[in-house]
Amino acid sequence: MQRDRATTIFEKGAAGRRAFVAPAVDVPEVDGAKLLPPAFRRDAEARLPEVSEPELVRHYVKLSRRNFDLDTGFYPLGSCTMKHNPRLHERVASLAGHSRLHPLQSPERAQGALELMYNLERALGEVSGLPHVSLQPSAGSHGELAGVLLTRAFHEDRGQVRKKVLTPDTAHGTNPATVTMAGFEVVKVGTNEDGGVDLDDLRAKADETVACLMLTNPNTLGVFDPNITEIAKIVHDVGATLYYDGANLNAIMGKARPGDMGFDIVHFNLHKSFTQPHGGGGPGSGPIAVSERMKPYLMNPRIVKADDGSFDLDDHGYEKSIGRLRGFQGNYGCFVRSYAYICSLGAEGLTDASETAVLNANYLLAKLKALGVLDHLPLAFGEVCMHEFVLSGSPMKRDLGIKTLDLAKRLLDHGYHPPTVYFPLLVDEALLVEPTETETKETLDGFAEALAAILTEAGTDPLIAQNAPYTTPVRRLDEAAAAKRPVIRQPLPA
Amino acid sequence: MTDADLAEMLSAIGVSSIQELFDRQIPADVRLGRPLDLPAGLPEQEVYAHLRDLAARNVSAEDEITFLGAGMYDHYVPAVIDMLLGRSEFLTPYTPYQPEVSQGNLQAMFEYQTAISELTGLPVSNASVYEGPSAVASAGYLARLANGKPKFVVSRGLHPHSRETLATYAHGFGAEVVEVPLKDGVTDHEAWAAAIDGDTGAVFFQQPNFLGAVEDAAALSAAAKDSPAVVVGQYDPIPLGILKPPGECGVDVCVGEGQALGNRLDFGGPSFGFFAATEAYLRRMPGRIAGETVDADGRRGFVLTLQTREQHIRREKATSNICTAQALNALAGVVYLSWLGRQGLVELGELLLQRTHYAREQLVALDGVAALHEQPVVREFAVSLEGVDVAAVIRRCQDAGVNPGYALGREYDEFPDGLLVALTEQRSKADIDRLVEVLGAAVAAERGATVGASA
């Protein structure tokens, strides 16, 4: 990766230099002051960069070379499913009929797009076992908000005010954040020693004031909760809804369905299970699927199919809709990619993907055990796992003097993106590993050997890991200084 | 995976089949005992052909001369953006939680924040949110956390999708939306001032507003100065090359739809929402922020900063639930602004000002077409088709290869015969002249049809 001093685009170029050539003013020109009164006009120009196209290209290509990416390296990143992004998807999403389609184009002139969305809804409904789907949410966390607002509408419709939402202590941070944002109170539910929901704690907290339980299954410990039908019963018996955080759906496609487990609402992360590239933090897409009783509250507009096979957008399709969560129809560009993925894999391929994801995770675990890595980084829960597993770096820290963060930074020197660190919160020095189905045995072996090598090295000299990384564009960064006196923009000359 | 790999891996785990791994973990009563009811998988070329066929059944901006805007605009996306965003190092990386190997993304975020600050005249910017309307709703949540007041005052000039999204979010966190009507094409100042009081948590307007009219943003902001309200302006970023920046108009939080900045239409997304604010709201902003720092060797570097605002640190106390935002789309935004450059953005704004004015003059000169308002317009304007069926006029124009714009009656009962016409640098004088010709004929034909029907 590129190593040189960082200069921003604002520090490059020269006054008057440019890439853009404006089209000529081809209409009869009128004095601009008459068209826009001076009081509404900008006095000083925005100090945007002034660079030529070659400078522009070079700058951003150089920046790109200071990034780690999935196409050149392995991301065993728990709870985030960083699997291969087929390039066919970029090609089809770039077709003008998809990419230059205006969102307000009338439905009869957007039939292909509506059909694609309709088909995608049906496929997601089948995978989740919950038939009614809205593609609108822009990310998993946005889908969560939709789900919790749906729950609010569901209870309000029954004349009930319910204040609490239960979230396990293993939950993603988005769950409690969403709950608060939707005006509910977060109540934590504990985890039992097998890594599942503590049923006694759940029973104690589940009462008529509870609106919903939000659950990931398999959860962030890589554990599929064997008590799921009992959990669903406890929650439903008090009239609450059961929400499925779909972050880990990649483990169970074609093997088990949230709808069959008793969930009322599920969100999908198209950028996880359905191969939308992560883009350095987005775009994502977070469709939701719901059961029959939650259907009336879904977001409008609804895609409807007429008897003649034509498609339409119905602004009032769901009669008790919570409303809209964003502009237009959602992240359609992501729908195109995920739909292409589903077409490519089909029923069998999606099932194979989950099987291989689980195989790879368990193989990696076995390999780490064989190499002695688990002696220093034991598995936090269970013996086998679903598609991901959590190790605890606590013994490593005690015996070898390096923290999970040090291990992660040293992995960078070995050419691997580190697994998720310090999450889930209930595991001390947590390392959450998810290899995904698109990695080969050789890659998994290489990663396991790198972990083993770092531990061996730390046994001799912990300073090496403590001061890592060494080979990256910058060394370990001072995050505390950045937060203490935030510099969040390039200072510019007047 | 090869059979040899499979055998070796199963043996290492100590199971005889993959199914055994599932059987050991998933209880029998929730296992799906059948294949998914989905079509069989297809080879790559067949998937391509299928997606191409679907694309061919849409009428895109390549297939007609389009004046459709109303929140998303058919600007030219320069080739450098496709090339840069297609690079795997920008397309496929994870969120930059490991800053040492994410300097490219982190620096791009820092540059993006700088560009948005410059554009808006506000000192702090985050690194993007989902899109325009949800950015408006996020600003509402910021206000809710900041002052807890239960009433949001919203101009009817705010995009209908923004108003609806705000109402959806606000119902969750317990705020009520009160709408202020338009008068002569802009927010009714008297009604606006009268609606704002000590219970007002935030006020929302759009610049230019949904009818394309330039609002007196400074006056709208000033009306809220004696209330606790956070002043939120949703801005179109392109006219900001020539319009007074929100930071100089008393706006506290400026949000907007970033699609026009180098992003494709994509039938509505993905694009990005921008979010900038005064210094006072820095620690209440949603989403991610990149900050400058140094590494162990004293070299300049960038990290995610002020993360205690975020959901993965503070969970239920976070200032938003946003996790995945729109980093790649925001990158397109900063590349686009750099491509335009300091002068280019101004020239683009002036070009749109001239063309919008010309198009409006030509259209209102037609029989049966009148201005819906006389306010200054920069890139979009509304006309009235005086009692004819707007949908029918639009269909006639489309049959002639021109999409004349958006039927305002779809969202505004008060403008049943309104048509909203949008310009970009891609619509030349010749295109405008063609619109005038086609729309004139369509209106005449509809009026004839209407007269005929009533006779």
mmCIF file of N, CA and C in Angstrom, chain A residues 3 7 9 11 18 26 30 40-42 45 47 59-60 64 67-69 97-102 105 109 112-113 115 126 141-142 156 171 178 182 255 279-281 324 326-327 332-333 339 343 360 385 409 475-476 478 487-490, chain B residues 19 25 32 34 37 50 57-59 61-62 64 72 74 87-89 91 93 98 100-101 105 107 111 113-114 118-119 130-131 168-169 171-172 240 242 244 266-269 292-293 295-296 299-300 315 321 342-343 347 350 354 429:
data_model
loop_
_atom_site.group_PDB
_atom_site.id
_atom_site.type_symbol
_atom_site.label_atom_id
_atom_site.label_comp_id
_atom_site.label_asym_id
_atom_site.label_seq_id
_atom_site.Cartn_x
_atom_site.Cartn_y
_atom_site.Cartn_z
ATOM 1 N N ARG A 3 2.707 4.589 0.644
ATOM 2 C CA ARG A 3 3.159 5.324 1.839
ATOM 3 C C ARG A 3 3.785 6.618 1.406
ATOM 4 N N THR A 7 -1.595 14.579 1.616
ATOM 5 C CA THR A 7 -2.040 15.949 1.311
ATOM 6 C C THR A 7 -3.433 15.835 0.711
ATOM 7 N N ILE A 9 -6.916 17.042 -1.398
ATOM 8 C CA ILE A 9 -7.187 17.614 -2.710
ATOM 9 C C ILE A 9 -7.215 19.146 -2.642
ATOM 10 N N GLU A 11 -5.202 20.925 -1.014
ATOM 11 C CA GLU A 11 -3.833 21.451 -0.983
ATOM 12 C C GLU A 11 -3.149 21.278 -2.332
ATOM 13 N N ARG A 18 -8.804 23.604 -13.615
ATOM 14 C CA ARG A 18 -10.107 22.939 -13.570
ATOM 15 C C ARG A 18 -10.154 21.696 -14.452
ATOM 16 N N ASP A 26 -26.453 28.873 -23.979
ATOM 17 C CA ASP A 26 -26.966 28.874 -25.355
ATOM 18 C C ASP A 26 -28.312 29.577 -25.473
ATOM 19 N N VAL A 30 -29.721 36.925 -19.958
ATOM 20 C CA VAL A 30 -30.370 38.022 -19.230
ATOM 21 C C VAL A 30 -29.458 38.385 -18.066
ATOM 22 N N PHE A 40 -30.104 37.466 -2.358
ATOM 23 C CA PHE A 40 -30.150 36.002 -2.305
ATOM 24 C C PHE A 40 -28.861 35.369 -2.831
ATOM 25 N N ARG A 41 -27.967 36.216 -3.287
ATOM 26 C CA ARG A 41 -26.761 35.688 -3.943
ATOM 27 C C ARG A 41 -25.599 35.480 -2.989
ATOM 28 N N ARG A 42 -24.782 34.567 -3.372
ATOM 29 C CA ARG A 42 -23.573 34.255 -2.628
ATOM 30 C C ARG A 42 -22.534 35.339 -2.905
ATOM 31 N N GLU A 45 -17.156 32.780 -3.270
ATOM 32 C CA GLU A 45 -17.271 31.415 -3.804
ATOM 33 C C GLU A 45 -16.937 30.376 -2.739
ATOM 34 N N ARG A 47 -14.825 27.574 -1.550
ATOM 35 C CA ARG A 47 -13.412 27.313 -1.913
ATOM 36 C C ARG A 47 -13.213 25.833 -2.239
ATOM 37 N N HIS A 59 -4.833 11.936 -7.653
ATOM 38 C CA HIS A 59 -5.076 12.095 -6.214
ATOM 39 C C HIS A 59 -5.913 10.948 -5.670
ATOM 40 N N TYR A 60 -7.020 10.679 -6.332
ATOM 41 C CA TYR A 60 -7.914 9.658 -5.773
ATOM 42 C C TYR A 60 -7.423 8.240 -6.031
ATOM 43 N N SER A 64 -6.863 5.643 -3.060
ATOM 44 C CA SER A 64 -7.390 4.275 -3.083
ATOM 45 C C SER A 64 -6.308 3.289 -2.670
ATOM 46 N N ASN A 67 -5.961 2.054 0.954
ATOM 47 C CA ASN A 67 -7.072 1.279 1.519
ATOM 48 C C ASN A 67 -6.810 -0.211 1.405
ATOM 49 N N PHE A 68 -7.273 -0.960 2.391
ATOM 50 C CA PHE A 68 -7.372 -2.414 2.292
ATOM 51 C C PHE A 68 -8.734 -2.714 1.694
ATOM 52 N N ASP A 69 -8.820 -3.699 0.804
ATOM 53 C CA ASP A 69 -10.123 -3.996 0.214
ATOM 54 C C ASP A 69 -10.330 -5.490 0.023
ATOM 55 N N GLY A 97 -30.936 1.605 -18.467
ATOM 56 C CA GLY A 97 -32.323 1.334 -18.101
ATOM 57 C C GLY A 97 -32.516 1.198 -16.598
ATOM 58 N N HIS A 98 -31.429 0.883 -15.889
ATOM 59 C CA HIS A 98 -31.495 0.856 -14.421
ATOM 60 C C HIS A 98 -30.891 2.131 -13.817
ATOM 61 N N SER A 99 -29.712 2.515 -14.293
ATOM 62 C CA SER A 99 -28.963 3.572 -13.592
ATOM 63 C C SER A 99 -29.448 4.973 -13.933
ATOM 64 N N ARG A 100 -30.044 5.159 -15.101
ATOM 65 C CA ARG A 100 -30.522 6.499 -15.453
ATOM 66 C C ARG A 100 -32.044 6.559 -15.435
ATOM 67 N N LEU A 101 -32.633 5.724 -14.613
ATOM 68 C CA LEU A 101 -34.089 5.719 -14.497
ATOM 69 C C LEU A 101 -34.490 6.668 -13.367
ATOM 70 N N HIS A 102 -35.355 7.624 -13.698
ATOM 71 C CA HIS A 102 -35.776 8.592 -12.682
ATOM 72 C C HIS A 102 -36.810 7.953 -11.752
ATOM 73 N N GLN A 105 -40.401 8.485 -12.595
ATOM 74 C CA GLN A 105 -40.897 8.034 -13.900
ATOM 75 C C GLN A 105 -42.204 7.275 -13.658
ATOM 76 N N ARG A 109 -43.911 3.268 -17.333
ATOM 77 C CA ARG A 109 -42.635 3.427 -18.031
ATOM 78 C C ARG A 109 -41.461 2.961 -17.164
ATOM 79 N N GLY A 112 -39.953 -2.632 -15.893
ATOM 80 C CA GLY A 112 -38.832 -3.546 -15.618
ATOM 81 C C GLY A 112 -38.347 -3.395 -14.189
ATOM 82 N N ALA A 113 -38.252 -2.134 -13.744
ATOM 83 C CA ALA A 113 -37.778 -1.874 -12.376
ATOM 84 C C ALA A 113 -38.768 -2.410 -11.351
ATOM 85 N N GLU A 115 -40.957 -4.771 -11.767
ATOM 86 C CA GLU A 115 -40.950 -6.243 -11.786
ATOM 87 C C GLU A 115 -39.759 -6.785 -11.002
ATOM 88 N N GLU A 126 -39.564 -15.511 0.653
ATOM 89 C CA GLU A 126 -39.365 -16.961 0.714
ATOM 90 C C GLU A 126 -38.163 -17.313 1.611
ATOM 91 N N SER A 141 -29.845 -0.775 9.955
ATOM 92 C CA SER A 141 -30.317 0.026 11.084
ATOM 93 C C SER A 141 -31.607 0.772 10.721
ATOM 94 N N HIS A 142 -31.749 1.120 9.472
ATOM 95 C CA HIS A 142 -32.967 1.783 8.995
ATOM 96 C C HIS A 142 -34.121 0.775 8.984
ATOM 97 N N GLU A 156 -50.418 0.540 19.048
ATOM 98 C CA GLU A 156 -51.321 1.698 19.082
ATOM 99 C C GLU A 156 -52.671 1.356 18.464
ATOM 100 N N ALA A 171 -26.655 -7.977 21.749
ATOM 101 C CA ALA A 171 -27.202 -7.317 20.554
ATOM 102 C C ALA A 171 -26.233 -6.314 19.936
ATOM 103 N N THR A 178 -31.721 2.217 18.018
ATOM 104 C CA THR A 178 -32.988 2.287 17.295
ATOM 105 C C THR A 178 -34.163 2.393 18.268
ATOM 106 N N ALA A 182 -36.887 5.427 18.444
ATOM 107 C CA ALA A 182 -38.307 5.216 18.180
ATOM 108 C C ALA A 182 -39.149 5.493 19.426
ATOM 109 N N LYS A 255 -31.895 -23.130 5.206
ATOM 110 C CA LYS A 255 -31.796 -24.134 6.275
ATOM 111 C C LYS A 255 -32.849 -23.912 7.355
ATOM 112 N N GLY A 279 -18.482 -0.708 0.082
ATOM 113 C CA GLY A 279 -18.240 0.692 -0.297
ATOM 114 C C GLY A 279 -17.536 1.533 0.749
ATOM 115 N N GLY A 280 -16.814 0.906 1.686
ATOM 116 C CA GLY A 280 -16.151 1.677 2.732
ATOM 117 C C GLY A 280 -17.130 2.202 3.765
ATOM 118 N N GLY A 281 -18.319 1.623 3.809
ATOM 119 C CA GLY A 281 -19.310 2.066 4.790
ATOM 120 C C GLY A 281 -20.606 2.486 4.134
ATOM 121 N N ARG A 324 -43.589 6.908 5.386
ATOM 122 C CA ARG A 324 -42.415 6.799 4.556
ATOM 123 C C ARG A 324 -41.174 6.888 5.414
ATOM 124 N N ARG A 326 -38.018 7.316 3.849
ATOM 125 C CA ARG A 326 -36.999 7.975 3.030
ATOM 126 C C ARG A 326 -37.664 8.425 1.729
ATOM 127 N N GLY A 327 -36.916 9.068 0.880
ATOM 128 C CA GLY A 327 -37.440 9.497 -0.398
ATOM 129 C C GLY A 327 -37.507 8.348 -1.391
ATOM 130 N N TYR A 332 -32.494 1.309 -5.041
ATOM 131 C CA TYR A 332 -32.753 0.419 -6.166
ATOM 132 C C TYR A 332 -31.462 -0.183 -6.747
ATOM 133 N N GLY A 333 -30.425 0.634 -6.833
ATOM 134 C CA GLY A 333 -29.153 0.118 -7.362
ATOM 135 C C GLY A 333 -28.692 -1.114 -6.586
ATOM 136 N N TYR A 339 -30.666 -8.818 -6.587
ATOM 137 C CA TYR A 339 -31.538 -9.648 -7.432
ATOM 138 C C TYR A 339 -30.695 -10.483 -8.401
ATOM 139 N N CYS A 343 -30.658 -14.515 -8.696
ATOM 140 C CA CYS A 343 -30.827 -15.199 -9.986
ATOM 141 C C CYS A 343 -29.655 -16.128 -10.274
ATOM 142 N N ASN A 360 -16.921 -23.377 6.659
ATOM 143 C CA ASN A 360 -15.678 -22.611 6.745
ATOM 144 C C ASN A 360 -15.406 -22.122 8.164
ATOM 145 N N CYS A 385 -19.942 -23.912 15.865
ATOM 146 C CA CYS A 385 -20.561 -22.599 15.731
ATOM 147 C C CYS A 385 -21.375 -22.571 14.454
ATOM 148 N N LYS A 409 -3.782 -5.380 15.168
ATOM 149 C CA LYS A 409 -2.862 -4.500 14.425
ATOM 150 C C LYS A 409 -1.719 -5.304 13.800
ATOM 151 N N ARG A 475 1.351 4.339 10.757
ATOM 152 C CA ARG A 475 1.453 3.472 11.944
ATOM 153 C C ARG A 475 0.244 3.721 12.841
ATOM 154 N N ARG A 476 0.290 3.148 14.031
ATOM 155 C CA ARG A 476 -0.885 3.264 14.899
ATOM 156 C C ARG A 476 -1.226 4.751 15.131
ATOM 157 N N ASP A 478 -3.236 8.143 16.685
ATOM 158 C CA ASP A 478 -3.637 8.699 17.975
ATOM 159 C C ASP A 478 -5.102 9.136 17.911
ATOM 160 N N VAL A 487 -10.277 18.159 14.504
ATOM 161 C CA VAL A 487 -10.027 18.858 13.233
ATOM 162 C C VAL A 487 -10.736 18.038 12.176
ATOM 163 N N ILE A 488 -11.865 18.536 11.728
ATOM 164 C CA ILE A 488 -12.680 17.712 10.834
ATOM 165 C C ILE A 488 -12.821 18.318 9.445
ATOM 166 N N ARG A 489 -12.013 19.346 9.179
ATOM 167 C CA ARG A 489 -11.987 19.871 7.814
ATOM 168 C C ARG A 489 -10.634 20.509 7.547
ATOM 169 N N GLN A 490 -10.286 20.573 6.283
ATOM 170 C CA GLN A 490 -9.033 21.173 5.870
ATOM 171 C C GLN A 490 -9.127 22.694 6.036
ATOM 172 N N GLN B 19 -24.387 -31.114 6.934
ATOM 173 C CA GLN B 19 -25.710 -31.153 7.550
ATOM 174 C C GLN B 19 -25.616 -31.445 9.046
ATOM 175 N N GLN B 25 -27.086 -27.865 15.798
ATOM 176 C CA GLN B 25 -27.345 -26.524 16.342
ATOM 177 C C GLN B 25 -28.777 -26.044 16.176
ATOM 178 N N LEU B 32 -35.860 -25.949 7.990
ATOM 179 C CA LEU B 32 -36.646 -25.944 6.753
ATOM 180 C C LEU B 32 -36.376 -27.266 6.054
ATOM 181 N N ARG B 34 -37.226 -28.532 3.306
ATOM 182 C CA ARG B 34 -37.473 -28.578 1.859
ATOM 183 C C ARG B 34 -36.582 -27.526 1.197
ATOM 184 N N ASP B 37 -38.346 -22.254 -2.290
ATOM 185 C CA ASP B 37 -39.188 -22.177 -3.487
ATOM 186 C C ASP B 37 -38.756 -20.977 -4.332
ATOM 187 N N HIS B 50 -31.226 -11.431 -18.626
ATOM 188 C CA HIS B 50 -32.471 -11.175 -17.898
ATOM 189 C C HIS B 50 -32.504 -9.736 -17.362
ATOM 190 N N ARG B 57 -37.188 -2.538 -20.424
ATOM 191 C CA ARG B 57 -38.606 -2.242 -20.229
ATOM 192 C C ARG B 57 -38.831 -0.966 -19.412
ATOM 193 N N ASN B 58 -37.745 -0.267 -19.110
ATOM 194 C CA ASN B 58 -37.847 1.031 -18.439
ATOM 195 C C ASN B 58 -37.515 2.131 -19.438
ATOM 196 N N VAL B 59 -38.155 3.275 -19.293
ATOM 197 C CA VAL B 59 -37.809 4.430 -20.128
ATOM 198 C C VAL B 59 -36.890 5.316 -19.302
ATOM 199 N N ALA B 61 -33.537 8.154 -18.751
ATOM 200 C CA ALA B 61 -33.171 9.498 -19.212
ATOM 201 C C ALA B 61 -32.378 9.448 -20.517
ATOM 202 N N GLU B 62 -31.980 8.249 -20.948
ATOM 203 C CA GLU B 62 -31.311 8.111 -22.248
ATOM 204 C C GLU B 62 -32.312 7.942 -23.365
ATOM 205 N N GLU B 64 -35.411 9.559 -23.605
ATOM 206 C CA GLU B 64 -36.308 10.682 -23.863
ATOM 207 C C GLU B 64 -35.614 11.962 -23.394
ATOM 208 N N MET B 72 -34.640 14.700 -7.584
ATOM 209 C CA MET B 72 -33.472 14.031 -8.170
ATOM 210 C C MET B 72 -33.327 14.516 -9.599
ATOM 211 N N ASP B 74 -31.176 14.785 -13.475
ATOM 212 C CA ASP B 74 -30.367 14.082 -14.478
ATOM 213 C C ASP B 74 -29.142 14.908 -14.869
ATOM 214 N N ARG B 87 -12.991 1.248 -8.770
ATOM 215 C CA ARG B 87 -11.754 0.657 -8.221
ATOM 216 C C ARG B 87 -12.114 -0.155 -6.980
ATOM 217 N N SER B 88 -11.611 -1.357 -6.931
ATOM 218 C CA SER B 88 -12.004 -2.247 -5.831
ATOM 219 C C SER B 88 -11.653 -1.638 -4.477
ATOM 220 N N GLU B 89 -10.594 -0.817 -4.428
ATOM 221 C CA GLU B 89 -10.175 -0.250 -3.139
ATOM 222 C C GLU B 89 -11.193 0.726 -2.579
ATOM 223 N N LEU B 91 -14.616 0.425 -3.853
ATOM 224 C CA LEU B 91 -15.889 -0.300 -3.958
ATOM 225 C C LEU B 91 -16.070 -1.348 -2.866
ATOM 226 N N PRO B 93 -14.077 -2.111 0.213
ATOM 227 C CA PRO B 93 -13.597 -2.170 1.608
ATOM 228 C C PRO B 93 -14.729 -2.054 2.615
ATOM 229 N N GLN B 98 -10.495 0.151 11.038
ATOM 230 C CA GLN B 98 -9.058 -0.078 11.210
ATOM 231 C C GLN B 98 -8.359 1.017 10.414
ATOM 232 N N GLU B 100 -5.462 2.325 10.063
ATOM 233 C CA GLU B 100 -4.144 2.205 9.421
ATOM 234 C C GLU B 100 -4.245 1.667 7.996
ATOM 235 N N VAL B 101 -5.308 0.904 7.717
ATOM 236 C CA VAL B 101 -5.463 0.369 6.361
ATOM 237 C C VAL B 101 -6.684 0.969 5.674
ATOM 238 N N ASN B 105 -10.115 5.967 2.458
ATOM 239 C CA ASN B 105 -11.498 6.313 2.756
ATOM 240 C C ASN B 105 -11.601 7.425 3.786
ATOM 241 N N GLN B 107 -9.450 9.779 4.530
ATOM 242 C CA GLN B 107 -9.077 11.081 3.978
ATOM 243 C C GLN B 107 -10.159 11.601 3.029
ATOM 244 N N GLU B 111 -12.074 15.127 3.262
ATOM 245 C CA GLU B 111 -12.192 16.050 2.127
ATOM 246 C C GLU B 111 -13.663 16.347 1.821
ATOM 247 N N GLN B 113 -16.116 16.269 3.972
ATOM 248 C CA GLN B 113 -16.617 17.161 5.023
ATOM 249 C C GLN B 113 -16.203 18.605 4.745
ATOM 250 N N THR B 114 -14.961 18.770 4.270
ATOM 251 C CA THR B 114 -14.476 20.114 3.950
ATOM 252 C C THR B 114 -15.307 20.723 2.827
ATOM 253 N N GLU B 118 -17.743 24.027 2.967
ATOM 254 C CA GLU B 118 -17.569 25.153 2.046
ATOM 255 C C GLU B 118 -18.872 25.485 1.330
ATOM 256 N N LEU B 119 -19.521 24.439 0.876
ATOM 257 C CA LEU B 119 -20.753 24.617 0.117
ATOM 258 C C LEU B 119 -21.838 25.278 0.967
ATOM 259 N N TYR B 130 -28.209 8.683 4.865
ATOM 260 C CA TYR B 130 -28.779 7.873 3.781
ATOM 261 C C TYR B 130 -29.121 8.671 2.517
ATOM 262 N N GLU B 131 -29.964 9.680 2.670
ATOM 263 C CA GLU B 131 -30.398 10.484 1.534
ATOM 264 C C GLU B 131 -31.135 11.708 2.064
ATOM 265 N N THR B 168 -42.984 10.368 10.032
ATOM 266 C CA THR B 168 -42.820 8.967 10.453
ATOM 267 C C THR B 168 -41.852 8.865 11.632
ATOM 268 N N TYR B 169 -40.683 9.489 11.470
ATOM 269 C CA TYR B 169 -39.687 9.462 12.549
ATOM 270 C C TYR B 169 -40.253 10.149 13.800
ATOM 271 N N HIS B 171 -43.212 10.685 14.884
ATOM 272 C CA HIS B 171 -44.228 9.932 15.622
ATOM 273 C C HIS B 171 -43.546 8.977 16.597
ATOM 274 N N GLY B 172 -42.415 8.427 16.191
ATOM 275 C CA GLY B 172 -41.672 7.527 17.078
ATOM 276 C C GLY B 172 -41.129 8.241 18.302
ATOM 277 N N LEU B 240 -26.164 26.055 -4.850
ATOM 278 C CA LEU B 240 -25.338 26.686 -3.821
ATOM 279 C C LEU B 240 -24.083 27.326 -4.407
ATOM 280 N N ILE B 242 -24.342 29.642 -6.486
ATOM 281 C CA ILE B 242 -24.701 31.058 -6.625
ATOM 282 C C ILE B 242 -25.620 31.567 -5.516
ATOM 283 N N LYS B 244 -26.950 32.328 -1.665
ATOM 284 C CA LYS B 244 -26.346 32.638 -0.367
ATOM 285 C C LYS B 244 -26.329 31.375 0.487
ATOM 286 N N ASP B 266 -30.537 6.045 -10.576
ATOM 287 C CA ASP B 266 -30.752 4.726 -9.976
ATOM 288 C C ASP B 266 -32.179 4.507 -9.458
ATOM 289 N N PHE B 267 -33.157 5.105 -10.096
ATOM 290 C CA PHE B 267 -34.564 4.928 -9.697
ATOM 291 C C PHE B 267 -34.771 5.297 -8.224
ATOM 292 N N GLY B 268 -33.913 6.199 -7.729
ATOM 293 C CA GLY B 268 -34.157 6.700 -6.374
ATOM 294 C C GLY B 268 -33.083 6.360 -5.355
ATOM 295 N N GLY B 269 -32.059 5.680 -5.725
ATOM 296 C CA GLY B 269 -30.974 5.407 -4.779
ATOM 297 C C GLY B 269 -30.153 4.203 -5.218
ATOM 298 N N GLU B 292 -8.629 14.571 11.740
ATOM 299 C CA GLU B 292 -7.191 14.498 11.485
ATOM 300 C C GLU B 292 -6.448 14.187 12.779
ATOM 301 N N THR B 293 -5.365 13.427 12.642
ATOM 302 C CA THR B 293 -4.502 13.150 13.794
ATOM 303 C C THR B 293 -3.102 12.794 13.293
ATOM 304 N N ASP B 295 0.181 9.671 13.489
ATOM 305 C CA ASP B 295 0.472 8.287 13.870
ATOM 306 C C ASP B 295 1.671 8.247 14.816
ATOM 307 N N ALA B 296 2.086 7.025 15.158
ATOM 308 C CA ALA B 296 3.156 6.842 16.130
ATOM 309 C C ALA B 296 4.462 7.489 15.679
ATOM 310 N N ARG B 299 3.366 11.114 11.640
ATOM 311 C CA ARG B 299 2.846 11.376 10.297
ATOM 312 C C ARG B 299 1.363 11.722 10.339
ATOM 313 N N ARG B 300 0.957 12.599 9.440
ATOM 314 C CA ARG B 300 -0.449 12.970 9.355
ATOM 315 C C ARG B 300 -1.311 11.752 8.994
ATOM 316 N N ARG B 315 -24.536 2.960 22.325
ATOM 317 C CA ARG B 315 -25.777 2.191 22.228
ATOM 318 C C ARG B 315 -27.011 3.065 22.419
ATOM 319 N N ASN B 321 -29.008 5.964 15.083
ATOM 320 C CA ASN B 321 -28.757 4.520 15.005
ATOM 321 C C ASN B 321 -27.983 4.166 13.739
ATOM 322 N N ARG B 342 -13.938 25.275 -8.084
ATOM 323 C CA ARG B 342 -14.438 26.522 -7.507
ATOM 324 C C ARG B 342 -15.256 27.342 -8.501
ATOM 325 N N GLN B 343 -14.725 27.525 -9.698
ATOM 326 C CA GLN B 343 -15.436 28.315 -10.714
ATOM 327 C C GLN B 343 -16.550 27.508 -11.377
ATOM 328 N N GLU B 347 -20.333 28.547 -12.484
ATOM 329 C CA GLU B 347 -20.759 28.554 -13.893
ATOM 330 C C GLU B 347 -21.963 27.652 -14.106
ATOM 331 N N GLU B 350 -24.995 29.527 -12.822
ATOM 332 C CA GLU B 350 -25.413 30.612 -13.729
ATOM 333 C C GLU B 350 -26.089 30.049 -14.978
ATOM 334 N N GLN B 354 -29.936 30.859 -16.140
ATOM 335 C CA GLN B 354 -30.307 31.397 -17.459
ATOM 336 C C GLN B 354 -31.279 30.455 -18.172
ATOM 337 N N LYS B 429 -30.654 24.443 -25.088
ATOM 338 C CA LYS B 429 -31.699 25.321 -25.619
ATOM 339 C C LYS B 429 -32.565 24.550 -26.617
#
